[in-house]
């Protein structure tokens, strides 16, 4: 009987720990999902916009300047939007893909065949 009670206590403790772990995982959300930014920039380079985002958030951008044109002039006017919306606006019509890993954003050249699939997968993973 004592063994049976000990097993029940262990099972109960395991269930509680499992429930708490799952609750924390769903409640926390990622930094990218919970970070909203307002930008009002006109006639600035993509690099300047990315620098401003870095200053206003904890994000860091990584890219090869030979592959990603950050000298292109853009205008961005967003209020309380997540970083994904801003990145989508910055690189609309460009062959640029991005991947977010924690607080790092990696900009690369998009593969022509699966650029739409990457955007869909990113939206599903991060929104």
Short mmCIF file of C-alpha atoms in Angstrom, two decimals:
data_model
loop_
_atom_site.label_atom_id
_atom_site.label_comp_id
_atom_site.label_asym_id
_atom_site.label_seq_id
_atom_site.Cartn_x
_atom_site.Cartn_y
_atom_site.Cartn_z
CA UNK A 1 0.00 0.00 0.00
CA UNK A 2 2.84 2.39 0.85
CA UNK A 3 4.44 1.77 -2.56
CA UNK A 4 1.14 2.56 -4.23
CA UNK A 5 0.83 5.90 -2.37
CA UNK A 6 4.42 6.78 -3.26
CA UNK A 7 3.74 6.10 -6.95
CA UNK A 8 0.60 8.27 -6.83
CA UNK A 9 2.57 11.15 -5.25
CA UNK A 10 5.25 10.89 -7.93
CA UNK A 11 2.61 10.82 -10.68
CA UNK A 12 0.83 13.81 -9.15
CA UNK A 13 4.09 15.79 -8.91
CA UNK A 14 4.97 14.86 -12.50
CA UNK A 15 1.57 16.04 -13.74
CA UNK A 16 1.87 19.34 -11.87
CA UNK A 17 5.35 19.99 -13.25
CA UNK A 18 4.22 19.08 -16.76
CA UNK A 19 1.21 21.39 -16.51
CA UNK A 20 3.32 24.29 -15.20
CA UNK A 21 5.91 23.82 -17.94
CA UNK A 22 3.26 23.77 -20.65
CA UNK A 23 1.54 26.83 -19.20
CA UNK A 24 4.75 28.84 -19.14
CA UNK A 25 5.60 27.83 -22.68
CA UNK A 26 2.27 29.03 -24.08
CA UNK A 27 2.04 32.15 -21.95
CA UNK A 28 5.49 33.58 -22.61
CA UNK A 29 5.33 34.11 -26.39
CA UNK A 30 8.40 35.15 -28.28
CA UNK A 31 10.02 38.55 -28.12
CA UNK A 32 9.23 39.13 -31.80
CA UNK A 33 5.54 38.48 -31.27
CA UNK A 34 5.32 40.91 -28.38
CA UNK A 35 7.39 43.78 -29.78
CA UNK A 36 5.59 46.60 -31.55
CA UNK A 37 7.27 49.59 -33.14
CA UNK A 38 6.29 52.93 -34.62
CA UNK A 39 8.46 54.40 -37.38
CA UNK A 40 8.01 57.57 -39.39
CA UNK A 41 10.96 57.75 -41.79
CA UNK A 42 11.09 59.21 -45.27
CA UNK A 43 13.87 59.06 -47.85
CA UNK A 44 16.12 56.92 -45.65
CA UNK A 45 18.25 53.97 -46.65
CA UNK A 46 17.24 50.47 -45.64
CA UNK A 47 20.37 50.39 -43.47
CA UNK A 48 19.21 53.51 -41.59
CA UNK A 49 15.78 51.98 -40.99
CA UNK A 50 17.37 48.77 -39.70
CA UNK A 51 19.64 50.79 -37.39
CA UNK A 52 16.62 52.64 -36.03
CA UNK A 53 14.83 49.36 -35.36
CA UNK A 54 17.92 48.11 -33.53
CA UNK A 55 17.96 51.25 -31.37
CA UNK A 56 14.24 51.03 -30.53
CA UNK A 57 14.19 47.28 -29.89
CA UNK A 58 16.51 44.49 -28.81
CA UNK A 59 16.75 43.11 -32.36
CA UNK A 60 20.07 42.79 -34.18
CA UNK A 61 20.25 42.47 -37.96
CA UNK A 62 22.81 40.36 -39.78
CA UNK A 63 23.28 40.53 -43.54
CA UNK A 64 25.86 40.55 -46.29
CA UNK A 65 25.90 44.02 -47.86
CA UNK A 66 26.90 42.49 -51.19
CA UNK A 67 23.76 40.35 -51.27
CA UNK A 68 21.19 42.60 -49.62
CA UNK A 69 20.88 46.14 -51.00
CA UNK A 70 20.68 48.30 -47.89
CA UNK A 71 21.51 51.53 -49.77
CA UNK A 72 18.06 51.64 -51.38
CA UNK A 73 16.00 54.65 -50.30
CA UNK A 74 12.68 53.85 -48.62
CA UNK A 75 9.92 55.51 -46.67
CA UNK A 76 8.30 53.77 -43.72
CA UNK A 77 5.28 55.03 -41.81
CA UNK A 78 3.93 52.50 -39.32
CA UNK A 79 2.36 52.85 -35.91
CA UNK A 80 2.42 50.05 -33.34
CA UNK A 81 3.22 47.28 -35.82
CA UNK A 82 5.33 44.22 -35.21
CA UNK A 83 8.76 43.94 -36.79
CA UNK A 84 7.49 41.45 -39.39
CA UNK A 85 5.17 44.06 -40.87
CA UNK A 86 8.05 46.55 -41.10
CA UNK A 87 10.35 43.97 -42.71
CA UNK A 88 7.63 42.98 -45.18
CA UNK A 89 7.25 46.66 -46.15
CA UNK A 90 11.00 47.23 -46.40
CA UNK A 91 11.61 44.26 -48.66
CA UNK A 92 8.38 44.18 -50.66
CA UNK A 93 9.22 43.37 -54.27
CA UNK A 94 12.83 42.61 -53.34
CA UNK A 95 14.49 39.21 -53.42
CA UNK A 96 15.16 39.28 -49.67
CA UNK A 97 14.13 36.72 -47.07
CA UNK A 98 14.53 36.97 -43.33
CA UNK A 99 14.71 34.53 -40.49
CA UNK A 100 14.24 35.46 -36.85
CA UNK A 101 16.18 33.52 -34.23
CA UNK A 102 15.46 34.88 -30.75
CA UNK A 103 16.42 38.56 -31.11
CA UNK A 104 18.58 38.11 -34.20
CA UNK A 105 17.21 38.78 -37.68
CA UNK A 106 19.16 37.23 -40.53
CA UNK A 107 18.61 38.77 -43.96
CA UNK A 108 19.42 36.64 -47.00
CA UNK A 109 18.60 36.30 -50.66
CA UNK A 110 15.26 34.54 -51.11
CA UNK A 111 15.17 31.35 -53.11
CA UNK A 112 12.95 32.06 -56.11
CA UNK A 113 11.21 28.69 -55.87
CA UNK A 114 10.22 28.81 -52.25
CA UNK A 115 10.12 32.50 -51.28
CA UNK A 116 6.34 32.40 -50.86
CA UNK A 117 6.58 29.20 -48.83
CA UNK A 118 9.15 30.83 -46.51
CA UNK A 119 6.90 33.82 -45.88
CA UNK A 120 3.96 31.57 -45.13
CA UNK A 121 6.06 29.42 -42.78
CA UNK A 122 7.41 32.51 -41.01
CA UNK A 123 3.92 33.87 -40.48
CA UNK A 124 2.72 30.58 -39.08
CA UNK A 125 5.74 30.24 -36.78
CA UNK A 126 5.84 33.79 -35.48
CA UNK A 127 2.26 35.08 -35.51
#
